[in-house]
Amino acid sequence: MLDDTYFMKQALVEAQKAFDRGEIPVGAIVVSKERIIARAHNLTETLNDVTAHAEMQAITAAANVLGGKYLNECTIYVTVEPCVMCAGAIAWAQTARLVFGAEDEKRGYQKYAPDALHPKTVVVKGILKEECATLMKSFFQKRR
Amino acid sequence: MLDDTYFMKQALVEAQKAFDRGEIPVGAIVVSKERIIARAHNLTETLNDVTAHAEMQAITAAANVLGGKYLNECTIYVTVEPCVMCAGAIAWAQTARLVFGAEDEKRGYQKYAPDALHPKTVVVKGILKEECATLMKSFFQKRR
């Protein structure tokens, strides 16, 4: 069934790829009409670029596929709550829906910029949040 | 003299390039030890990408030049107050100084995410603000 849990599992596959590369394990996908049009994972270390978060890459890739810069008929799935930068990008893209797994109390947009999203963006939180959070915890435990 | 006004003039040169391309006229440069290491202007229309703001490109380019992803010894000059997305990127880069010209009351980070920047980032506002604002006004008047 092509529901939010199904798509979040796909975002988790991306997050695992980041984990395996030694990157903070966050994955994102963009879905348009039940079709995945972009997949990305955090690459800030690999690309030596603080802007290379999963969401940023997924938004850029999705716009390329669509041939238009707005994602107003798309859902972006992210394993972890977006940061302020990514929330801003999700807003500029006028993304129809944002679905995220684990909350990020330290760096998430909800704390620093609760009104950063486009007013029309529907937000769904907590899909597979245990799995998404566990991957993050494993990563930071391994690093210590 | 290599002061903030000098460097903001260079950011304005970038903003003018955006204007001439039909892009919202915002320019940014990154300076390290009195040397300009990155220049960029808004390319959201040309690249069909909401993330292609001047600051985002300048941060990515500067990190490439430096070979490290932090700009903690750099100043970023932007002709217009950064949006939430760009403020988030400036924060992730741990940028030492942010200097901007005109304020952006509608989309600027100060309204939506006043604490988005890194606590160590020094902010200087209003350098050549008239010139920076005039370019924006001319652009939007021309569009109407």
PDB file of C-alpha atoms in Angstrom:
ATOM      1  CA  MET A   1       0.000   0.000   0.000  1.00  0.00           C
ATOM      2  CA  LEU A   2       1.420   3.366  -1.042  1.00  0.00           C
ATOM      3  CA  ASP A   3       0.822   5.180   2.227  1.00  0.00           C
ATOM      4  CA  ASP A   4       2.999   7.490   4.339  1.00  0.00           C
ATOM      5  CA  THR A   5       4.603   4.511   6.080  1.00  0.00           C
ATOM      6  CA  TYR A   6       5.586   2.976   2.764  1.00  0.00           C
ATOM      7  CA  PHE A   7       7.233   6.180   1.567  1.00  0.00           C
ATOM      8  CA  MET A   8       8.929   6.840   4.897  1.00  0.00           C
ATOM      9  CA  LYS A   9      10.512   3.393   4.597  1.00  0.00           C
ATOM     10  CA  GLN A  10      12.006   4.561   1.317  1.00  0.00           C
ATOM     11  CA  ALA A  11      13.349   7.687   3.020  1.00  0.00           C
ATOM     12  CA  LEU A  12      14.849   5.377   5.666  1.00  0.00           C
ATOM     13  CA  VAL A  13      16.643   3.439   2.928  1.00  0.00           C
ATOM     14  CA  GLU A  14      18.266   6.757   1.971  1.00  0.00           C
ATOM     15  CA  ALA A  15      19.107   7.535   5.606  1.00  0.00           C
ATOM     16  CA  GLN A  16      20.822   4.137   5.894  1.00  0.00           C
ATOM     17  CA  LYS A  17      22.958   5.014   2.863  1.00  0.00           C
ATOM     18  CA  ALA A  18      24.079   8.187   4.651  1.00  0.00           C
ATOM     19  CA  PHE A  19      24.836   6.126   7.783  1.00  0.00           C
ATOM     20  CA  ASP A  20      26.954   3.698   5.772  1.00  0.00           C
ATOM     21  CA  ARG A  21      28.979   6.623   4.360  1.00  0.00           C
ATOM     22  CA  GLY A  22      29.642   8.083   7.803  1.00  0.00           C
ATOM     23  CA  GLU A  23      27.176  10.924   7.234  1.00  0.00           C
ATOM     24  CA  ILE A  24      24.561  12.007   9.782  1.00  0.00           C
ATOM     25  CA  PRO A  25      21.797   9.591   8.737  1.00  0.00           C
ATOM     26  CA  VAL A  26      18.974  11.635   7.285  1.00  0.00           C
ATOM     27  CA  GLY A  27      17.132  10.622   4.136  1.00  0.00           C
ATOM     28  CA  ALA A  28      14.480  12.358   2.067  1.00  0.00           C
ATOM     29  CA  ILE A  29      12.289  11.528  -0.891  1.00  0.00           C
ATOM     30  CA  VAL A  30       9.823  13.564  -2.924  1.00  0.00           C
ATOM     31  CA  VAL A  31       6.614  11.950  -4.107  1.00  0.00           C
ATOM     32  CA  SER A  32       4.353  13.238  -6.867  1.00  0.00           C
ATOM     33  CA  LYS A  33       1.126  11.377  -7.614  1.00  0.00           C
ATOM     34  CA  GLU A  34       2.264   8.273  -5.702  1.00  0.00           C
ATOM     35  CA  ARG A  35       5.529   8.189  -7.653  1.00  0.00           C
ATOM     36  CA  ILE A  36       8.958   8.809  -6.113  1.00  0.00           C
ATOM     37  CA  ILE A  37      10.548  11.532  -8.241  1.00  0.00           C
ATOM     38  CA  ALA A  38      13.616  12.251  -6.085  1.00  0.00           C
ATOM     39  CA  ARG A  39      15.710  10.405  -3.500  1.00  0.00           C
ATOM     40  CA  ALA A  40      18.548  11.900  -1.487  1.00  0.00           C
ATOM     41  CA  HIS A  41      20.557  11.533   1.679  1.00  0.00           C
ATOM     42  CA  ASN A  42      22.717  13.866   3.674  1.00  0.00           C
ATOM     43  CA  LEU A  43      26.089  14.433   1.998  1.00  0.00           C
ATOM     44  CA  THR A  44      27.550  17.356   3.942  1.00  0.00           C
ATOM     45  CA  GLU A  45      30.831  15.551   4.718  1.00  0.00           C
ATOM     46  CA  THR A  46      31.254  13.913   1.323  1.00  0.00           C
ATOM     47  CA  LEU A  47      30.583  17.149  -0.557  1.00  0.00           C
ATOM     48  CA  ASN A  48      32.214  19.364   2.079  1.00  0.00           C
ATOM     49  CA  ASP A  49      29.112  21.530   1.944  1.00  0.00           C
ATOM     50  CA  VAL A  50      26.807  22.508   4.803  1.00  0.00           C
ATOM     51  CA  THR A  51      23.968  23.028   2.329  1.00  0.00           C
ATOM     52  CA  ALA A  52      23.982  19.385   1.149  1.00  0.00           C
ATOM     53  CA  HIS A  53      21.211  18.216   3.466  1.00  0.00           C
ATOM     54  CA  ALA A  54      18.953  15.455   2.156  1.00  0.00           C
ATOM     55  CA  GLU A  55      15.968  17.774   1.754  1.00  0.00           C
ATOM     56  CA  MET A  56      17.886  20.419  -0.221  1.00  0.00           C
ATOM     57  CA  GLN A  57      19.131  17.875  -2.713  1.00  0.00           C
ATOM     58  CA  ALA A  58      15.702  16.215  -2.974  1.00  0.00           C
ATOM     59  CA  ILE A  59      14.019  19.566  -3.685  1.00  0.00           C
ATOM     60  CA  THR A  60      16.546  20.487  -6.383  1.00  0.00           C
ATOM     61  CA  ALA A  61      16.278  17.028  -7.961  1.00  0.00           C
ATOM     62  CA  ALA A  62      12.467  17.008  -7.878  1.00  0.00           C
ATOM     63  CA  ALA A  63      12.289  20.422  -9.578  1.00  0.00           C
ATOM     64  CA  ASN A  64      14.569  19.078 -12.298  1.00  0.00           C
ATOM     65  CA  VAL A  65      12.243  16.130 -12.875  1.00  0.00           C
ATOM     66  CA  LEU A  66       9.116  18.281 -12.885  1.00  0.00           C
ATOM     67  CA  GLY A  67      10.566  21.067 -15.017  1.00  0.00           C
ATOM     68  CA  GLY A  68       9.143  23.637 -12.608  1.00  0.00           C
ATOM     69  CA  LYS A  69      10.460  24.891  -9.330  1.00  0.00           C
ATOM     70  CA  TYR A  70       7.310  24.449  -7.233  1.00  0.00           C
ATOM     71  CA  LEU A  71       6.412  21.232  -5.419  1.00  0.00           C
ATOM     72  CA  ASN A  72       2.825  22.299  -4.774  1.00  0.00           C
ATOM     73  CA  GLU A  73       1.521  18.863  -5.754  1.00  0.00           C
ATOM     74  CA  CYS A  74       4.236  16.924  -3.958  1.00  0.00           C
ATOM     75  CA  THR A  75       4.968  15.418  -0.576  1.00  0.00           C
ATOM     76  CA  ILE A  76       8.458  15.493   0.877  1.00  0.00           C
ATOM     77  CA  TYR A  77       9.279  12.667   3.305  1.00  0.00           C
ATOM     78  CA  VAL A  78      12.202  13.225   5.666  1.00  0.00           C
ATOM     79  CA  THR A  79      13.374  10.832   8.360  1.00  0.00           C
ATOM     80  CA  VAL A  80      14.178  13.675  10.773  1.00  0.00           C
ATOM     81  CA  GLU A  81      12.503  17.035  11.361  1.00  0.00           C
ATOM     82  CA  PRO A  82      13.990  19.579   8.936  1.00  0.00           C
ATOM     83  CA  CYS A  83      16.329  22.299  10.186  1.00  0.00           C
ATOM     84  CA  VAL A  84      15.629  25.998   9.641  1.00  0.00           C
ATOM     85  CA  MET A  85      17.484  26.018   6.312  1.00  0.00           C
ATOM     86  CA  CYS A  86      15.530  23.062   4.947  1.00  0.00           C
ATOM     87  CA  ALA A  87      12.202  24.340   6.273  1.00  0.00           C
ATOM     88  CA  GLY A  88      12.914  27.571   4.395  1.00  0.00           C
ATOM     89  CA  ALA A  89      13.581  25.649   1.195  1.00  0.00           C
ATOM     90  CA  ILE A  90      10.432  23.545   1.674  1.00  0.00           C
ATOM     91  CA  ALA A  91       8.544  26.830   2.035  1.00  0.00           C
ATOM     92  CA  TRP A  92      10.045  28.446  -1.087  1.00  0.00           C
ATOM     93  CA  ALA A  93       9.088  25.315  -3.036  1.00  0.00           C
ATOM     94  CA  GLN A  94       5.484  25.699  -1.807  1.00  0.00           C
ATOM     95  CA  THR A  95       5.560  22.004  -0.966  1.00  0.00           C
ATOM     96  CA  ALA A  96       2.060  20.587  -0.523  1.00  0.00           C
ATOM     97  CA  ARG A  97       2.919  18.169   2.313  1.00  0.00           C
ATOM     98  CA  LEU A  98       5.827  17.613   4.673  1.00  0.00           C
ATOM     99  CA  VAL A  99       5.991  14.248   6.425  1.00  0.00           C
ATOM    100  CA  PHE A 100       8.766  13.658   8.907  1.00  0.00           C
ATOM    101  CA  GLY A 101       9.731  10.874  11.296  1.00  0.00           C
ATOM    102  CA  ALA A 102      11.742  11.788  14.396  1.00  0.00           C
ATOM    103  CA  GLU A 103      11.667  15.245  15.927  1.00  0.00           C
ATOM    104  CA  ASP A 104      14.936  17.161  16.302  1.00  0.00           C
ATOM    105  CA  GLU A 105      14.598  19.183  19.460  1.00  0.00           C
ATOM    106  CA  LYS A 106      18.033  20.736  19.079  1.00  0.00           C
ATOM    107  CA  ARG A 107      18.113  21.810  15.440  1.00  0.00           C
ATOM    108  CA  GLY A 108      14.555  21.374  14.168  1.00  0.00           C
ATOM    109  CA  TYR A 109      12.637  24.261  12.606  1.00  0.00           C
ATOM    110  CA  GLN A 110       9.744  23.956  15.059  1.00  0.00           C
ATOM    111  CA  LYS A 111      11.813  25.540  17.798  1.00  0.00           C
ATOM    112  CA  TYR A 112      13.615  28.262  15.822  1.00  0.00           C
ATOM    113  CA  ALA A 113      11.186  29.102  13.053  1.00  0.00           C
ATOM    114  CA  PRO A 114       7.734  27.635  13.728  1.00  0.00           C
ATOM    115  CA  ASP A 115       6.217  29.844  11.007  1.00  0.00           C
ATOM    116  CA  ALA A 116       8.905  29.171   8.404  1.00  0.00           C
ATOM    117  CA  LEU A 117       6.793  26.828   6.288  1.00  0.00           C
ATOM    118  CA  HIS A 118       4.364  27.952   3.598  1.00  0.00           C
ATOM    119  CA  PRO A 119       0.933  28.406   5.198  1.00  0.00           C
ATOM    120  CA  LYS A 120      -0.568  25.858   2.791  1.00  0.00           C
ATOM    121  CA  THR A 121       1.920  23.095   3.605  1.00  0.00           C
ATOM    122  CA  VAL A 122       0.282  20.230   5.508  1.00  0.00           C
ATOM    123  CA  VAL A 123       2.587  18.725   8.141  1.00  0.00           C
ATOM    124  CA  VAL A 124       2.432  15.115   9.353  1.00  0.00           C
ATOM    125  CA  LYS A 125       4.831  14.094  12.124  1.00  0.00           C
ATOM    126  CA  GLY A 126       5.966  10.895  13.760  1.00  0.00           C
ATOM    127  CA  ILE A 127       5.744   8.370  10.889  1.00  0.00           C
ATOM    128  CA  LEU A 128       8.199   5.557  11.794  1.00  0.00           C
ATOM    129  CA  LYS A 129       9.707   7.907  14.341  1.00  0.00           C
ATOM    130  CA  GLU A 130      11.289   5.085  16.370  1.00  0.00           C
ATOM    131  CA  GLU A 131      13.210   3.714  13.390  1.00  0.00           C
ATOM    132  CA  CYS A 132      14.248   7.208  12.268  1.00  0.00           C
ATOM    133  CA  ALA A 133      15.432   8.181  15.760  1.00  0.00           C
ATOM    134  CA  THR A 134      17.214   4.870  16.372  1.00  0.00           C
ATOM    135  CA  LEU A 135      19.357   5.348  13.275  1.00  0.00           C
ATOM    136  CA  MET A 136      20.399   8.811  14.504  1.00  0.00           C
ATOM    137  CA  LYS A 137      21.156   7.510  18.005  1.00  0.00           C
ATOM    138  CA  SER A 138      23.253   4.623  16.668  1.00  0.00           C
ATOM    139  CA  PHE A 139      25.238   7.075  14.560  1.00  0.00           C
ATOM    140  CA  PHE A 140      26.073   9.423  17.397  1.00  0.00           C
ATOM    141  CA  GLN A 141      26.840   6.555  19.816  1.00  0.00           C
ATOM    142  CA  LYS A 142      29.266   5.079  17.292  1.00  0.00           C
ATOM    143  CA  ARG A 143      31.022   8.417  16.980  1.00  0.00           C
ATOM    144  CA  ARG A 144      31.698   8.885  20.681  1.00  0.00           C
TER     145      ARG A 144
ATOM    146  CA  MET B   1      40.075  50.904   1.272  1.00  0.00           C
ATOM    147  CA  LEU B   2      38.922  47.327   1.857  1.00  0.00           C
ATOM    148  CA  ASP B   3      36.070  48.089   4.231  1.00  0.00           C
ATOM    149  CA  ASP B   4      32.474  46.848   4.426  1.00  0.00           C
ATOM    150  CA  THR B   5      31.321  49.468   1.911  1.00  0.00           C
ATOM    151  CA  TYR B   6      33.925  48.329  -0.607  1.00  0.00           C
ATOM    152  CA  PHE B   7      32.860  44.705  -0.350  1.00  0.00           C
ATOM    153  CA  MET B   8      29.158  45.543  -0.408  1.00  0.00           C
ATOM    154  CA  LYS B   9      29.763  47.343  -3.697  1.00  0.00           C
ATOM    155  CA  GLN B  10      31.114  44.061  -5.028  1.00  0.00           C
ATOM    156  CA  ALA B  11      27.977  42.267  -3.823  1.00  0.00           C
ATOM    157  CA  LEU B  12      25.965  44.957  -5.631  1.00  0.00           C
ATOM    158  CA  VAL B  13      27.826  44.175  -8.852  1.00  0.00           C
ATOM    159  CA  GLU B  14      26.536  40.607  -8.437  1.00  0.00           C
ATOM    160  CA  ALA B  15      23.006  41.841  -7.704  1.00  0.00           C
ATOM    161  CA  GLN B  16      23.085  43.890 -10.901  1.00  0.00           C
ATOM    162  CA  LYS B  17      23.998  40.739 -12.857  1.00  0.00           C
ATOM    163  CA  ALA B  18      20.902  39.052 -11.429  1.00  0.00           C
ATOM    164  CA  PHE B  19      18.807  42.094 -12.382  1.00  0.00           C
ATOM    165  CA  ASP B  20      20.107  41.972 -15.945  1.00  0.00           C
ATOM    166  CA  ARG B  21      19.089  38.300 -16.200  1.00  0.00           C
ATOM    167  CA  GLY B  22      15.575  38.985 -14.958  1.00  0.00           C
ATOM    168  CA  GLU B  23      16.307  37.424 -11.579  1.00  0.00           C
ATOM    169  CA  ILE B  24      15.334  39.010  -8.253  1.00  0.00           C
ATOM    170  CA  PRO B  25      18.441  41.186  -7.776  1.00  0.00           C
ATOM    171  CA  VAL B  26      20.328  39.833  -4.796  1.00  0.00           C
ATOM    172  CA  GLY B  27      24.094  39.412  -4.775  1.00  0.00           C
ATOM    173  CA  ALA B  28      26.470  37.872  -2.253  1.00  0.00           C
ATOM    174  CA  ILE B  29      30.199  37.558  -1.802  1.00  0.00           C
ATOM    175  CA  VAL B  30      32.353  35.759   0.747  1.00  0.00           C
ATOM    176  CA  VAL B  31      35.531  37.402   1.986  1.00  0.00           C
ATOM    177  CA  SER B  32      38.382  35.664   3.778  1.00  0.00           C
ATOM    178  CA  LYS B  33      41.317  37.748   5.008  1.00  0.00           C
ATOM    179  CA  GLU B  34      40.346  40.728   2.826  1.00  0.00           C
ATOM    180  CA  ARG B  35      40.164  38.509  -0.264  1.00  0.00           C
ATOM    181  CA  ILE B  36      36.965  37.733  -2.162  1.00  0.00           C
ATOM    182  CA  ILE B  37      36.803  33.937  -2.376  1.00  0.00           C
ATOM    183  CA  ALA B  38      33.268  33.566  -3.769  1.00  0.00           C
ATOM    184  CA  ARG B  39      30.817  35.661  -5.789  1.00  0.00           C
ATOM    185  CA  ALA B  40      27.240  34.731  -6.597  1.00  0.00           C
ATOM    186  CA  HIS B  41      23.869  36.117  -7.543  1.00  0.00           C
ATOM    187  CA  ASN B  42      20.375  34.793  -7.330  1.00  0.00           C
ATOM    188  CA  LEU B  43      19.679  32.201 -10.065  1.00  0.00           C
ATOM    189  CA  THR B  44      16.374  30.667  -9.004  1.00  0.00           C
ATOM    190  CA  GLU B  45      14.693  31.273 -12.369  1.00  0.00           C
ATOM    191  CA  THR B  46      17.677  30.387 -14.539  1.00  0.00           C
ATOM    192  CA  LEU B  47      18.344  27.162 -12.649  1.00  0.00           C
ATOM    193  CA  ASN B  48      14.672  26.474 -11.954  1.00  0.00           C
ATOM    194  CA  ASP B  49      15.635  25.880  -8.323  1.00  0.00           C
ATOM    195  CA  VAL B  50      14.283  27.621  -5.237  1.00  0.00           C
ATOM    196  CA  THR B  51      17.491  26.827  -3.379  1.00  0.00           C
ATOM    197  CA  ALA B  52      19.691  28.820  -5.807  1.00  0.00           C
ATOM    198  CA  HIS B  53      19.772  31.988  -3.725  1.00  0.00           C
ATOM    199  CA  ALA B  54      22.954  34.084  -3.907  1.00  0.00           C
ATOM    200  CA  GLU B  55      24.010  33.190  -0.358  1.00  0.00           C
ATOM    201  CA  MET B  56      23.592  29.431  -0.846  1.00  0.00           C
ATOM    202  CA  GLN B  57      25.779  29.430  -3.926  1.00  0.00           C
ATOM    203  CA  ALA B  58      28.360  31.698  -2.292  1.00  0.00           C
ATOM    204  CA  ILE B  59      28.607  29.421   0.760  1.00  0.00           C
ATOM    205  CA  THR B  60      29.041  26.304  -1.378  1.00  0.00           C
ATOM    206  CA  ALA B  61      31.642  28.035  -3.572  1.00  0.00           C
ATOM    207  CA  ALA B  62      33.577  29.436  -0.612  1.00  0.00           C
ATOM    208  CA  ALA B  63      33.772  26.019   1.054  1.00  0.00           C
ATOM    209  CA  ASN B  64      35.157  24.622  -2.192  1.00  0.00           C
ATOM    210  CA  VAL B  65      37.870  27.282  -2.246  1.00  0.00           C
ATOM    211  CA  LEU B  66      38.757  26.808   1.416  1.00  0.00           C
ATOM    212  CA  GLY B  67      38.642  23.017   1.335  1.00  0.00           C
ATOM    213  CA  GLY B  68      36.631  23.021   4.547  1.00  0.00           C
ATOM    214  CA  LYS B  69      32.951  23.524   5.106  1.00  0.00           C
ATOM    215  CA  TYR B  70      33.143  26.173   7.849  1.00  0.00           C
ATOM    216  CA  LEU B  71      33.362  29.891   7.166  1.00  0.00           C
ATOM    217  CA  ASN B  72      34.364  30.753  10.719  1.00  0.00           C
ATOM    218  CA  GLU B  73      37.028  33.172   9.502  1.00  0.00           C
ATOM    219  CA  CYS B  74      34.894  34.674   6.741  1.00  0.00           C
ATOM    220  CA  THR B  75      32.423  37.479   6.199  1.00  0.00           C
ATOM    221  CA  ILE B  76      29.440  37.014   3.910  1.00  0.00           C
ATOM    222  CA  TYR B  77      28.134  40.205   2.272  1.00  0.00           C
ATOM    223  CA  VAL B  78      24.569  40.122   0.953  1.00  0.00           C
ATOM    224  CA  THR B  79      22.722  43.021  -0.630  1.00  0.00           C
ATOM    225  CA  VAL B  80      19.422  42.047   1.005  1.00  0.00           C
ATOM    226  CA  GLU B  81      18.650  40.505   4.409  1.00  0.00           C
ATOM    227  CA  PRO B  82      18.850  36.714   4.080  1.00  0.00           C
ATOM    228  CA  CYS B  83      15.692  34.606   4.167  1.00  0.00           C
ATOM    229  CA  VAL B  84      15.174  31.804   6.707  1.00  0.00           C
ATOM    230  CA  MET B  85      16.778  29.225   4.410  1.00  0.00           C
ATOM    231  CA  CYS B  86      19.906  31.288   3.856  1.00  0.00           C
ATOM    232  CA  ALA B  87      20.161  32.299   7.517  1.00  0.00           C
ATOM    233  CA  GLY B  88      20.088  28.588   8.346  1.00  0.00           C
ATOM    234  CA  ALA B  89      22.904  27.922   5.878  1.00  0.00           C
ATOM    235  CA  ILE B  90      24.936  30.864   7.230  1.00  0.00           C
ATOM    236  CA  ALA B  91      24.481  29.317  10.685  1.00  0.00           C
ATOM    237  CA  TRP B  92      25.534  25.815   9.635  1.00  0.00           C
ATOM    238  CA  ALA B  93      28.663  27.326   8.060  1.00  0.00           C
ATOM    239  CA  GLN B  94      29.461  29.020  11.394  1.00  0.00           C
ATOM    240  CA  THR B  95      30.088  32.198   9.428  1.00  0.00           C
ATOM    241  CA  ALA B  96      32.095  34.733  11.438  1.00  0.00           C
ATOM    242  CA  ARG B  97      30.287  37.841  10.113  1.00  0.00           C
ATOM    243  CA  LEU B  98      27.137  38.587   8.155  1.00  0.00           C
ATOM    244  CA  VAL B  99      26.885  42.015   6.548  1.00  0.00           C
ATOM    245  CA  PHE B 100      23.712  42.891   4.701  1.00  0.00           C
ATOM    246  CA  GLY B 101      22.337  45.981   2.972  1.00  0.00           C
ATOM    247  CA  ALA B 102      18.571  46.380   2.753  1.00  0.00           C
ATOM    248  CA  GLU B 103      16.207  44.758   5.208  1.00  0.00           C
ATOM    249  CA  ASP B 104      13.513  42.403   3.891  1.00  0.00           C
ATOM    250  CA  GLU B 105      10.516  42.851   6.130  1.00  0.00           C
ATOM    251  CA  LYS B 106       8.449  40.269   4.276  1.00  0.00           C
ATOM    252  CA  ARG B 107      10.862  37.361   3.867  1.00  0.00           C
ATOM    253  CA  GLY B 108      13.863  38.202   6.045  1.00  0.00           C
ATOM    254  CA  TYR B 109      15.058  35.858   8.783  1.00  0.00           C
ATOM    255  CA  GLN B 110      14.780  38.525  11.492  1.00  0.00           C
ATOM    256  CA  LYS B 111      11.015  38.201  11.529  1.00  0.00           C
ATOM    257  CA  TYR B 112      10.638  34.432  11.179  1.00  0.00           C
ATOM    258  CA  ALA B 113      13.761  33.065  12.806  1.00  0.00           C
ATOM    259  CA  PRO B 114      15.562  35.742  14.823  1.00  0.00           C
ATOM    260  CA  ASP B 115      17.673  33.086  16.574  1.00  0.00           C
ATOM    261  CA  ALA B 116      18.536  31.133  13.432  1.00  0.00           C
ATOM    262  CA  LEU B 117      22.107  32.385  13.142  1.00  0.00           C
ATOM    263  CA  HIS B 118      25.067  30.871  14.977  1.00  0.00           C
ATOM    264  CA  PRO B 119      25.462  32.673  18.309  1.00  0.00           C
ATOM    265  CA  LYS B 120      29.022  33.686  17.387  1.00  0.00           C
ATOM    266  CA  THR B 121      28.071  35.306  14.062  1.00  0.00           C
ATOM    267  CA  VAL B 122      28.476  39.098  14.183  1.00  0.00           C
ATOM    268  CA  VAL B 123      25.761  40.912  12.204  1.00  0.00           C
ATOM    269  CA  VAL B 124      26.173  44.323  10.554  1.00  0.00           C
ATOM    270  CA  LYS B 125      23.132  45.834   8.831  1.00  0.00           C
ATOM    271  CA  GLY B 126      22.418  48.723   6.527  1.00  0.00           C
ATOM    272  CA  ILE B 127      25.643  48.999   4.507  1.00  0.00           C
ATOM    273  CA  LEU B 128      24.641  50.730   1.220  1.00  0.00           C
ATOM    274  CA  LYS B 129      21.044  49.932   2.079  1.00  0.00           C
ATOM    275  CA  GLU B 130      19.644  52.611  -0.252  1.00  0.00           C
ATOM    276  CA  GLU B 131      21.438  51.229  -3.308  1.00  0.00           C
ATOM    277  CA  CYS B 132      20.520  47.655  -2.380  1.00  0.00           C
ATOM    278  CA  ALA B 133      16.854  48.529  -1.829  1.00  0.00           C
ATOM    279  CA  THR B 134      16.620  50.687  -4.958  1.00  0.00           C
ATOM    280  CA  LEU B 135      17.717  47.796  -7.147  1.00  0.00           C
ATOM    281  CA  MET B 136      14.988  45.588  -5.635  1.00  0.00           C
ATOM    282  CA  LYS B 137      12.333  48.289  -6.067  1.00  0.00           C
ATOM    283  CA  SER B 138      13.301  48.898  -9.715  1.00  0.00           C
ATOM    284  CA  PHE B 139      13.025  45.175 -10.379  1.00  0.00           C
ATOM    285  CA  PHE B 140       9.546  44.793  -8.919  1.00  0.00           C
ATOM    286  CA  GLN B 141       8.285  48.018 -10.536  1.00  0.00           C
ATOM    287  CA  LYS B 142       9.476  46.799 -13.932  1.00  0.00           C
ATOM    288  CA  ARG B 143       7.625  43.521 -13.419  1.00  0.00           C
ATOM    289  CA  ARG B 144       4.235  45.080 -12.734  1.00  0.00           C
TER     290      ARG B 144
END
